[in-house]
XYZ file of C-alpha atoms in Angstrom:
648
model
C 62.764 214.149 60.690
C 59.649 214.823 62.859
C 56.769 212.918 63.847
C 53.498 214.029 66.021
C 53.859 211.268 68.702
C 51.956 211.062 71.812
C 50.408 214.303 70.884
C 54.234 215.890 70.618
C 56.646 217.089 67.569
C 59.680 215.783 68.024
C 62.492 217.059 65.635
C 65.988 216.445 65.411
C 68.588 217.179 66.602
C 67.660 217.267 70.032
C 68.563 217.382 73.343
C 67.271 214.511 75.708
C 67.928 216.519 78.983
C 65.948 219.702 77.399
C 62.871 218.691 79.216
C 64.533 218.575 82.513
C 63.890 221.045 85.080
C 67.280 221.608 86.400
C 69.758 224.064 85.961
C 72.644 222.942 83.239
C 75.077 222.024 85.844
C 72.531 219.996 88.151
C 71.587 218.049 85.148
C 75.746 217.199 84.833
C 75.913 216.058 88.157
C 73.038 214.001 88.234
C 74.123 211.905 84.970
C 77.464 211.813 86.766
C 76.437 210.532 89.951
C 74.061 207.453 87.550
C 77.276 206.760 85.736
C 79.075 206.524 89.078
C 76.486 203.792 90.480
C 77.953 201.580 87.732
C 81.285 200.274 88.532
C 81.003 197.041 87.106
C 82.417 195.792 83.883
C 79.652 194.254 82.478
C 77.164 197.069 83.158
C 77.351 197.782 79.893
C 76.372 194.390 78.353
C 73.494 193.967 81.258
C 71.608 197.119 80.968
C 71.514 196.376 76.987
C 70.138 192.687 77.499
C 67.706 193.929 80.667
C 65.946 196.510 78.571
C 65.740 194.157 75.617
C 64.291 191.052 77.802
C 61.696 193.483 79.612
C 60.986 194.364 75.820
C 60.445 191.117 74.618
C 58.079 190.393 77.645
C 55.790 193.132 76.991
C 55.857 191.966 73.060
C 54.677 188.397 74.238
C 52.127 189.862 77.234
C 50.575 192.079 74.692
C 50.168 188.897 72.344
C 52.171 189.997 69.459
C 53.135 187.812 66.919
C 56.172 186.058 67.269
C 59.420 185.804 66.847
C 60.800 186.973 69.928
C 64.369 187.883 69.100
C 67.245 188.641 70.706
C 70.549 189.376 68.816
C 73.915 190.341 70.580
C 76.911 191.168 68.612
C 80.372 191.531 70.095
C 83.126 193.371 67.950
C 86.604 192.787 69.860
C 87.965 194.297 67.009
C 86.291 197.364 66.737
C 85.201 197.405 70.428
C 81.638 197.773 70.205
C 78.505 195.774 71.044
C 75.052 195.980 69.585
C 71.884 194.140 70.707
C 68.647 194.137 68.597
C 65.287 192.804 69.885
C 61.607 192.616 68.550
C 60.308 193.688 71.510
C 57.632 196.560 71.536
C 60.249 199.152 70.191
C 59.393 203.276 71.374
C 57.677 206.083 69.692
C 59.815 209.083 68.787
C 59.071 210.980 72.164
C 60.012 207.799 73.961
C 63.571 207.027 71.942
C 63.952 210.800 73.349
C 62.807 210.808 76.519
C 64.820 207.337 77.135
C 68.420 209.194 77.455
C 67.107 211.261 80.183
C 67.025 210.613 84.238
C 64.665 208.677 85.576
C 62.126 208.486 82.543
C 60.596 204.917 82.292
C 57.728 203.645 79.893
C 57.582 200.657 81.291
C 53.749 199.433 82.183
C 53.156 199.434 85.912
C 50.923 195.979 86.636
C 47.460 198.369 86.894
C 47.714 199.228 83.515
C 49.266 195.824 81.905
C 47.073 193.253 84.407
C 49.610 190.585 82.553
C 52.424 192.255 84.255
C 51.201 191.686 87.690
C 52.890 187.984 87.544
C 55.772 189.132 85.330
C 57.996 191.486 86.779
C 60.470 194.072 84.949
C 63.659 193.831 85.439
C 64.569 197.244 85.164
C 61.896 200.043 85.996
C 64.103 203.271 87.541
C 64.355 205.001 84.087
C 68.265 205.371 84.364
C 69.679 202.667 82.366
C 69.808 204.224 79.033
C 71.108 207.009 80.732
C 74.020 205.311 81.717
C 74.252 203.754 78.183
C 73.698 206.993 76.517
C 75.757 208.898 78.711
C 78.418 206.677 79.545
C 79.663 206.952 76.210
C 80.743 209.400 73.588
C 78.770 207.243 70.668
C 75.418 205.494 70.705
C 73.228 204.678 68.034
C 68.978 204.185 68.833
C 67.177 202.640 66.566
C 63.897 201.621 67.740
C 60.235 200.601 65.712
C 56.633 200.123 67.052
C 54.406 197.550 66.045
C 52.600 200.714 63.911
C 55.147 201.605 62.189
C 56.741 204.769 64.019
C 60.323 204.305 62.783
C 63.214 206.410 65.147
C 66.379 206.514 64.208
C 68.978 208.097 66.499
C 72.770 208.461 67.047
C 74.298 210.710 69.963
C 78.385 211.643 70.114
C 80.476 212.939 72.977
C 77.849 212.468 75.894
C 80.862 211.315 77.868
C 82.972 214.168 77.404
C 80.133 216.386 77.712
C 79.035 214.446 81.132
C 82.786 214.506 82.472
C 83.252 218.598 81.849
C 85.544 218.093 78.884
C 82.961 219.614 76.446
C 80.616 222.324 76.861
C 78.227 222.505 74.373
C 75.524 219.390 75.330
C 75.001 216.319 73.640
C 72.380 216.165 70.948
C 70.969 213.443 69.268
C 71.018 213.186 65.499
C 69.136 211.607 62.772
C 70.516 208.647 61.644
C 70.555 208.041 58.086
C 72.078 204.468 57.828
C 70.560 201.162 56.993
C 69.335 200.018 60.164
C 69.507 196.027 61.460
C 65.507 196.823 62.128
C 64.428 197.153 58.365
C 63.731 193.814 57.948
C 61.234 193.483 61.100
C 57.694 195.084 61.944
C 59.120 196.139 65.552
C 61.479 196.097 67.780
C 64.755 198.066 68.895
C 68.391 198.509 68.168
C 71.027 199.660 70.300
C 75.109 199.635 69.230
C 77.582 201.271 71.814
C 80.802 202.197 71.306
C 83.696 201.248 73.769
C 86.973 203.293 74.291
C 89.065 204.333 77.322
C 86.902 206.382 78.382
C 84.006 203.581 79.021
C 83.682 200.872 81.540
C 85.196 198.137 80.571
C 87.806 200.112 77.965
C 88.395 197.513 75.574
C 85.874 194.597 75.485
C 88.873 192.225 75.126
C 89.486 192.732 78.493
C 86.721 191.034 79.619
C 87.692 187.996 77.388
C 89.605 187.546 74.032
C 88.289 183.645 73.852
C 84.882 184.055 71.198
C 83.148 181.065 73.189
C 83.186 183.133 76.258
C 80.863 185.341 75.429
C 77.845 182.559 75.187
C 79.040 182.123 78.610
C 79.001 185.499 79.708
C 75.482 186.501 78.212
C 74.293 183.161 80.531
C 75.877 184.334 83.978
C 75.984 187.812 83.859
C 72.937 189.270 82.054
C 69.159 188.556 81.630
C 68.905 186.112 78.842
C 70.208 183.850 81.663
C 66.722 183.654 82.759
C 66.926 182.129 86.679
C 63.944 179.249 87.033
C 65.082 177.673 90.532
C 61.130 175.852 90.446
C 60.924 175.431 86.631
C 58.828 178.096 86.133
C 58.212 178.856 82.110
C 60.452 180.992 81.217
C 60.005 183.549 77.882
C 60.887 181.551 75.349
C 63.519 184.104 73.549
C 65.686 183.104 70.441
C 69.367 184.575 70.910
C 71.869 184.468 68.511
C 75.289 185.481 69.317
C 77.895 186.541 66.996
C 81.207 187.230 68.118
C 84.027 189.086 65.811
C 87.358 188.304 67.001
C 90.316 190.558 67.829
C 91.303 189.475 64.299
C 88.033 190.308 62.401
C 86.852 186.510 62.690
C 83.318 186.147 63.207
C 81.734 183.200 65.443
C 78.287 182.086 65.787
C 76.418 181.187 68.824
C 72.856 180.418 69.970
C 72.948 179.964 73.696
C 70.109 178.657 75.733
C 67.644 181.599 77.563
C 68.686 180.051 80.983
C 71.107 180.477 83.993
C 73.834 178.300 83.710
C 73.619 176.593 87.149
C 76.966 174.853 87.900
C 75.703 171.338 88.519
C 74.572 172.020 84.412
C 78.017 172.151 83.051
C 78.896 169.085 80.821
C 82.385 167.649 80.188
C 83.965 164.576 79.131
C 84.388 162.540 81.397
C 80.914 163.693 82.988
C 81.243 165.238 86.248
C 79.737 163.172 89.028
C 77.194 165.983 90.773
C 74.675 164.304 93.040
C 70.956 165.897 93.639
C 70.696 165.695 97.799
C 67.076 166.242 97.889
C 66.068 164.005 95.129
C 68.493 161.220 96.258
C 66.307 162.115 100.064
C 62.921 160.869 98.474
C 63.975 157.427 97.421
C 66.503 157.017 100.391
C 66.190 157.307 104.269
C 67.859 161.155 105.677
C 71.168 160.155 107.407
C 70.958 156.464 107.744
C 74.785 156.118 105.901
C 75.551 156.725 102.381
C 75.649 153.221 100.409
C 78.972 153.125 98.435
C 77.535 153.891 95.097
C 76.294 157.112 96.181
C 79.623 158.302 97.445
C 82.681 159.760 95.826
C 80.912 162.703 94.077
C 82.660 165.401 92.541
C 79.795 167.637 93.857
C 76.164 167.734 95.051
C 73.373 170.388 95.155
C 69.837 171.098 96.385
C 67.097 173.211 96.112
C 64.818 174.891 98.965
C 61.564 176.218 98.710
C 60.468 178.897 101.241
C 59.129 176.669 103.279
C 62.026 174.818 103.377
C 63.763 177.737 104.107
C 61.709 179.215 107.274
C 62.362 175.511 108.314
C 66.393 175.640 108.556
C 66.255 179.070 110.031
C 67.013 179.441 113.811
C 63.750 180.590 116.043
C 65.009 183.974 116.361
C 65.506 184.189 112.602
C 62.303 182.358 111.784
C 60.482 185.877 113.952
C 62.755 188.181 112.484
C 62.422 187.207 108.538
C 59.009 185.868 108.774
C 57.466 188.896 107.152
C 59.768 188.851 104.050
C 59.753 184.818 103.291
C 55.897 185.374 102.852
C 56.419 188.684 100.982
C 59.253 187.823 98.547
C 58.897 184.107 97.843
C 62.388 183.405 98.547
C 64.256 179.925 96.744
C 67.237 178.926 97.499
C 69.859 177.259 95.704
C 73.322 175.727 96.420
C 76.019 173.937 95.077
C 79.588 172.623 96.993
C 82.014 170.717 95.280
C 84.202 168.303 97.473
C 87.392 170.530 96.373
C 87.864 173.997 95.513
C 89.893 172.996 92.233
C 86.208 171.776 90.841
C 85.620 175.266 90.044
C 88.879 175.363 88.130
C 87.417 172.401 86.098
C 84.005 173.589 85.605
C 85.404 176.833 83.999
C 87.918 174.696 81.991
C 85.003 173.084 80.353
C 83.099 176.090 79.669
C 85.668 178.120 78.145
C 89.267 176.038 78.100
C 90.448 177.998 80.351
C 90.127 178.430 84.749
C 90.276 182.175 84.348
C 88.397 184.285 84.477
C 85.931 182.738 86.568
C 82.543 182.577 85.130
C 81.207 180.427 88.099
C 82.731 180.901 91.859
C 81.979 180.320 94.759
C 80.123 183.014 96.975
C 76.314 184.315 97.564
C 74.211 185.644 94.746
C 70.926 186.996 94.753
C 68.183 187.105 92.110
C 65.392 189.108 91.811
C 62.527 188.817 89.231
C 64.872 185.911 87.387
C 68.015 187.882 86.972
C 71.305 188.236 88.949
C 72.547 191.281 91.081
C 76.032 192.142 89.557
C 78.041 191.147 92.267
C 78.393 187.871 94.385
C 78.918 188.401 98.075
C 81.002 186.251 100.718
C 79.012 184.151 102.416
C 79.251 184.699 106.622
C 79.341 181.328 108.010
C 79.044 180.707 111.778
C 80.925 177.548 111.225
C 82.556 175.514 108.807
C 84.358 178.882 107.221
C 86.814 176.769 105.451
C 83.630 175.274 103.829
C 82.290 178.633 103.489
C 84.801 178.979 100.351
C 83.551 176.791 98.053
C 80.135 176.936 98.196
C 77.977 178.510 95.782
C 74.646 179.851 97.229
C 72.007 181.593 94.649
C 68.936 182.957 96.477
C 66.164 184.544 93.977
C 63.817 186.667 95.032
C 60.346 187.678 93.414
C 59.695 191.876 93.471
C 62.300 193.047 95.973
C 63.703 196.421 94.681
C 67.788 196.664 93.195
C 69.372 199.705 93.801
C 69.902 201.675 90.487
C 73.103 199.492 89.714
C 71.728 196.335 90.505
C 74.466 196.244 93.305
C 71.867 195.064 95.962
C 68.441 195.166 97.753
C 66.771 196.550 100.610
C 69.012 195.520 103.785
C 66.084 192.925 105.491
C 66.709 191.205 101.949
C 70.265 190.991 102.156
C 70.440 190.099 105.656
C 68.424 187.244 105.032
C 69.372 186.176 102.199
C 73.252 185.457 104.489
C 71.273 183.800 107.016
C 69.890 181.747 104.724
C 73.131 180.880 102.751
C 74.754 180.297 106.058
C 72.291 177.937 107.197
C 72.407 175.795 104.058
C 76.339 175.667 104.742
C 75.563 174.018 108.034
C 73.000 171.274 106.340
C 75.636 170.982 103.284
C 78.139 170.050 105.630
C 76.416 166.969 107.243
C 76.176 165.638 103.589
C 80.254 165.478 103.176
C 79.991 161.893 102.990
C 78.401 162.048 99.629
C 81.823 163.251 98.474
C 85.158 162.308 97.267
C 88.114 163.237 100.319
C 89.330 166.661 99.664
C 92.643 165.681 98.422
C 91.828 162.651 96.176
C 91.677 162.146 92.959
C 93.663 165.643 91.446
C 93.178 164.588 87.570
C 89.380 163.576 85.893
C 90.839 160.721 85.141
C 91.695 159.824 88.522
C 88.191 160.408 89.402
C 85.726 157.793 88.110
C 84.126 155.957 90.550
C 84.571 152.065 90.906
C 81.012 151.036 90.607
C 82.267 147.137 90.762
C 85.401 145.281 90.245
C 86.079 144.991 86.694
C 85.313 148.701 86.352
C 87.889 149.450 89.009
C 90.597 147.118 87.426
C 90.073 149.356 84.149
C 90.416 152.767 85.727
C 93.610 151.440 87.816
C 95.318 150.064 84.627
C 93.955 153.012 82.763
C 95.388 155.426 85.510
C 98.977 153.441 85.467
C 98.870 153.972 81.347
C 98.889 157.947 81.726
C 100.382 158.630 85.013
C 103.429 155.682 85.529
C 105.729 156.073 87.896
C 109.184 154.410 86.917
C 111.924 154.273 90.148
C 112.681 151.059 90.318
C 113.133 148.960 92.545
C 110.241 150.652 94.231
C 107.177 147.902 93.181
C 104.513 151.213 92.557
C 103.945 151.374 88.880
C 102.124 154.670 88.730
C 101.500 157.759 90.717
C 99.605 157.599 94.508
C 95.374 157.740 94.062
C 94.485 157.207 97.203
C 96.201 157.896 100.646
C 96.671 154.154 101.043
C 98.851 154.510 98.144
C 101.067 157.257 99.471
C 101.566 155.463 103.184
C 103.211 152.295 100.404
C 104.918 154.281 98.157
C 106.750 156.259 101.320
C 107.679 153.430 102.782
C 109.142 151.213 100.579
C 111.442 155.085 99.700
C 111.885 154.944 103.703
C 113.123 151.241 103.055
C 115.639 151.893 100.854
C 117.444 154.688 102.313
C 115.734 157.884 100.954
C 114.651 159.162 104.689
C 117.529 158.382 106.694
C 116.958 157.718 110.580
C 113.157 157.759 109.878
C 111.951 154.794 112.661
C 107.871 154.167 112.911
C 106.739 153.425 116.688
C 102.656 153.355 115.886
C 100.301 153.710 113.493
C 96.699 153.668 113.726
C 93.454 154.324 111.480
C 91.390 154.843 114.478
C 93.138 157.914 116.485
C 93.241 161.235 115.122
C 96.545 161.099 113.977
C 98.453 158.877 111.689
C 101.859 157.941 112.958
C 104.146 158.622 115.828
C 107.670 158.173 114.390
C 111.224 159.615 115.398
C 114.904 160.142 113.510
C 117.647 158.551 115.095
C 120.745 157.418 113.170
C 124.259 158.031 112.768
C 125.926 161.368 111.401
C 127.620 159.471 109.229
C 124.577 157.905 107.441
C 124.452 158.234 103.494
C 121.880 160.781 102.408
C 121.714 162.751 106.176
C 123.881 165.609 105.838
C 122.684 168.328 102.863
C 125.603 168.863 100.493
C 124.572 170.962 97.574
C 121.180 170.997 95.370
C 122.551 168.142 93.455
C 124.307 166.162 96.179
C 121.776 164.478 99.240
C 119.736 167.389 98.126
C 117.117 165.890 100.698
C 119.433 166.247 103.768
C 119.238 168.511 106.640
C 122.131 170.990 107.073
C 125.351 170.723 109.401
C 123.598 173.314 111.219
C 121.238 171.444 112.295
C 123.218 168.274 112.914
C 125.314 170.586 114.895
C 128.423 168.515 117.145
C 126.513 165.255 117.780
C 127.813 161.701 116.555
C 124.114 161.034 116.049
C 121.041 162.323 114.964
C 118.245 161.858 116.915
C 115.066 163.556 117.151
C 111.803 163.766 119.462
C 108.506 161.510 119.093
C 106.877 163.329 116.190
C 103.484 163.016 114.947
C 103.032 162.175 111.179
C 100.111 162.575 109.222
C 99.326 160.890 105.410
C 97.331 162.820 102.716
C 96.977 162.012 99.009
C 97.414 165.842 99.073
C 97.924 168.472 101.313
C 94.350 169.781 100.066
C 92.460 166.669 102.728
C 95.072 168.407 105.501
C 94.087 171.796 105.191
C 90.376 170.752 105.044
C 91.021 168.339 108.389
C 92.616 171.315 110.078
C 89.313 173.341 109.014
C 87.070 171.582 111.168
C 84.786 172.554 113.993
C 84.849 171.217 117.311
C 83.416 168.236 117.349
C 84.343 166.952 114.144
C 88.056 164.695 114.602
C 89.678 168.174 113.578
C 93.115 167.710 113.526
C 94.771 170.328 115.559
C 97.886 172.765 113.422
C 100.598 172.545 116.666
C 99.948 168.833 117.231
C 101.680 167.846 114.017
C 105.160 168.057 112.975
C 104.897 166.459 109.639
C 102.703 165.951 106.524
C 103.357 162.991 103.578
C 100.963 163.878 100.454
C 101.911 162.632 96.813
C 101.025 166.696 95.848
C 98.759 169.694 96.118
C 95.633 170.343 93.809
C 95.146 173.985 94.787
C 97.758 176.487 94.170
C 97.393 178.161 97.727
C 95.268 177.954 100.560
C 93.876 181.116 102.323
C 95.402 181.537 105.839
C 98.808 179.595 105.327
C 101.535 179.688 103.042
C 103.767 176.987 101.839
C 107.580 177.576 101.301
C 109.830 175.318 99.184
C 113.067 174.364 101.168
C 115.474 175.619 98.705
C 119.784 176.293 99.220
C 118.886 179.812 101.320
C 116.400 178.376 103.688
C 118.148 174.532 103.982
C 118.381 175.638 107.953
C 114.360 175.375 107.900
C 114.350 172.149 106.992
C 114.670 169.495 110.156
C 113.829 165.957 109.399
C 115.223 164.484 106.061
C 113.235 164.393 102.981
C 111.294 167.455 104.276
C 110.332 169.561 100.562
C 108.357 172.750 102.175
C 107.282 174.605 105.279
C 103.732 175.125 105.804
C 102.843 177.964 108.127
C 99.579 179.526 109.596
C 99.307 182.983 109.819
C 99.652 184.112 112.972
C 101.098 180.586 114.457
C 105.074 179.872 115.265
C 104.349 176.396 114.696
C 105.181 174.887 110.778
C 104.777 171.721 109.734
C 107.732 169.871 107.950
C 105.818 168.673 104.140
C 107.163 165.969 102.446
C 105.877 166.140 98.723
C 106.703 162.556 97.743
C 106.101 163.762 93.979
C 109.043 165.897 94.266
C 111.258 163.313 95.994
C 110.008 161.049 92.812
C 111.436 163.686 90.571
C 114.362 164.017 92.394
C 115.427 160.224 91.574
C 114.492 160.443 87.979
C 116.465 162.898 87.310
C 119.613 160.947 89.144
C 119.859 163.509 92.042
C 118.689 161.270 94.683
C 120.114 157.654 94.152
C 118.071 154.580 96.156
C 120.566 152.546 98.171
């Protein structure tokens, strides 16, 4: 086929790198070093989606007709993806010209005056490069809006690329039906996957069909980022997703970022707007009741806003680039890490992979960089963790990857993030306490009295706790409930020695208590994992006819999630100091781990760790030769229901 395009024949087959002016080898080495730029696993699907949303734009800035269409398919089973869009398609020359370095047709804002308020996304000229190049089969099919009809397929680019093949690549005429036929414009792109591609299989990435309308949403353009509902192009995507077992699935997700505070289950999460909850109520004069207990909360700050928070010497040093790049800022911190958990649960069924985490992402001209970074916090790290910062830039410059930005973009952006930690963490009394309330159901807030008799009866219904004679009819919700429950267990004989000397609500710590009993006392000494499985070993009782320990300081938690979180404090803040406590009563944990400690189970070949009865686990700080002694009382509960603790 040939067509005289932009005053050129172009005839297939052809090479796209025949133009270049470097030397065979140079030309290798430059598509290697593009390919090597992209290290992410959805590079792939981004590029795709980028070109076609720049596409689409131009189609609606130059006033062409509608529809402005935007169809992914994913193939798990045959490992491919296609997108088709009716954006402005390419001439012949262009389809070429497209596999090679650094050739872009996109219109610069002189000659599209439209464009001057619409940014690309894309504009270095390498992304079909890596597409074209990164695999060993593409097909190009691509139509403009007069009719110049390309269609192209190109094999073994990757082995050519990596040295395993000499001859280069050349692109064919395609003779298929193409997707296109039945629209006036518009371009379609279908790559092939295999191990030698990035991802190898798409499976990888996510077997679960209902992913993907995720995925498209967080990780590539169609999730269009409007922090100041700005209008957005109004695309129509459709989604179809073949399964791993030739199923197909529809989809038609929304043209939008999915911001976390948008996800939707049943029962609704609680996630409270700080600013807009700031115009109808005083700043900082107390949180009324109904207000607190949220699952999360989240703002939004304009530039303005942001210059504000900054520190003096930040406010001279990023002055220059708020006014330039328009920064807005958004953020969202849940009052427990295992929120993410639940917000990815109800996207997809499932906590992993994560979708949405916590960390720093920038945005510039409405989409994502790939990556997230941490966020540096000059206080409040522990906070630091969960927070999700998104900072969105308008016409800074991604590197060819879309790794990151110029470095005076970056660096602010962290200031920024970090100094919306520090205002996040004066609003903590929006939110639940870290460790309450592990199960949604657990979580609904008691808006008045009748509504709080439901949710307790409806609690006891799905989580009962039967050890009689103890009077609590269902498992601990709040850490009122686990002081009661662990002391009517103390009262009948399941903590041996344990004596109370003070307790208070108004010091830092809980309890000061000690052990002090006889050797002889039922349920002290450890026998076997069935027999006063709680006990402490003869080891540690050593010669003595009694057992008595030091004043020890005890501290409640629902879970040891609140403890971790108290121990995380600044100065300043009632942080509760690691070496000062000795032990820790919690009903459970909500998080598997916590960074910077690590909790052991006292099992038969550590029963020497253990030093007060009742004692489950060790929790240690790294670095620290202190532990605290943890007393899971849900394990203890488990322990009498299955007969191998009996209640005197």
């Amino acid at each position: 086929m040939s067509s005289a395009i932009d005053n050129e024949e172009i005839s297939f087959p052809v090479n796209p790198l025949e133009k270049a002016s470097l030397n065979r080898e140079i030309q290798r080495r430059t598509v290697k070093g593009i390919l090597e730029s992209y290290n992410n696993n959805y590079d792939v699907l981004a590029e795709l989606i980028q070109n076609s949303v720049d596409a689409l734009e131009d189609a609606f800035l130059l006033d062409l007709p509608e529809p402005f269409l935007l169809e992914v398919h994913i193939n798990l089973q045959d490992n491919w993806i296609s997108i088709l869009d009716t954006g402005i398609g390419m001439t012949p020359a262009q389809a070429v010209e497209a596999f090679a370095p650094n050739a872009s047709f996109k219109a610069n804002s002189e000659a599209t005056p439209k464009r001057a308020k619409h940014k690309y996304r894309g504009y270095k000229g390498v992304g079909l490069t890596f597409l074209a190049y990164g695999t060993d089969d593409i097909t190009l099919h691509t139509k403009t809006k007069d009719g110049d009809f390309t269609k192209g397929q190109m094999q073994y680019a990757r082995s050519w690329t990596d040295g395993d093949r000499d001859e280069p690549a050349l692109i064919v005429e395609d003779e298929e039906p193409s997707p296109l036929d039945s629209y006036d414009r518009g371009t379609y792109i279908k790559v092939q996957l295999s191990p030698k591609t990035r991802p190898k299989k798409l499976s990888m990435l996510s077997a679960r069909p209902e992913a993907w309308n995720v995925i498209l949403r967080t990780r590539t353009a169609i999730g269009q980022i409007s922090l100041l509902d700005d209008p957005l192009l109004n695309i129509e995507v459709s989604l179809r997703v073949t399964d791993t077992d030739g199923q197909t699935h529809d989809f038609s997700p929304d043209s939008s970022f999915l911001l976390p505070h948008l996800v939707k289950r049943n029962p609704e999460f609680r996630f409270l707007d700080i600013p807009a909850y700031y115009a109808n109520n005083p700043e900082r004069t107390g949180v009324p009741i109904e207000s607190s207990r949220q699952d999360g909360i989240y703002l939004i700050w304009e530039k303005d806003k942001i210059y504000s928070e900054l520190t003096d010497e930040q406010k001279s040093m990023f002055k220059d680039e708020i006014e330039q790049y328009n920064p807005v800022l958004y953020a969202f911190f849940p009052y427990n890490a295992t929120v993410w958990k639940e917000i990815n649960e109800a996207l997809v069924k499932t906590a992993r992979p994560k979708f949405l985490s916590p960390g720093l992402m920038i945005a510039v001209n409405k989409q994502r960089l790939a990556d997230l970074f941490d966020i540096e916090a000059t206080r409040y790290t522990n906070l630091a963790e969960r927070l999700f910062v998104l900072v969105h830039f308008d016409n800074a410059k991604p590197d060819q990857g879309r790794k990151t930005v110029q470095d005076e973009i970056i660096d602010l952006a962290k200031r920024a993030a970090d100094r919306v930690l520090q205002y996040i963490a004066k609003q903590r009394d929006f939110l639940k306490a870290a460790g309450d309330a592990p199960t949604p159901g657990q979580r609904e807030v008691e808006k008045n009295h009748e509504e709080w008799k439901f949710n307790v009866q409806d609690h006891a219904k799905y989580n009962p706790l039967n050890i009689p004679p103890i009077t609590y009819q269902s498992k601990p919700l709040r850490e009122q409930d686990v002081i009661g429950l662990f002391h009517q267990l103390s009262a009948h004989g399941i903590f041996p020695g344990f004596q109370v000397y003070a307790t208070s609500q108004s010091q830092t710590y809980d309890s000061l208590i000690k052990y002090d009993c006889s050797v002889d006392t039922p349920g002290l000494r450890y026998k076997t994992s069935d027999d006063n499985p709680l006990g402490v070993s003869p080891y540690i009782l050593g010669e003595k006819d009694r057992f008595s320990t030091r004043y020890l300081t005890l501290e409640f938690k629902n879970n040891l999630d609140a403890l971790i979180a108290d121990l995380g404090k600044p100065e300043g803040e009632r942080r509760k100091d690691f070496g000062h406590i000795d032990i820790c009563v919690c009903w459970g944990m909500v998080n598997d781990s916590f960074r910077g400690y690590t909790l052991e189970e006292i099992i038969g070949h550590n029963i020497d760790e253990r030093k007060y009865p009742g004692a489950t686990h060790i929790l240690r700080r790294d670095g620290d030769a202190h532990v605290i002694q943890i007393i899971f009382l849900q394990k203890v509960a488990e322990m009498i229901s299955t007969g191998r603790i009996s209640i005197g």
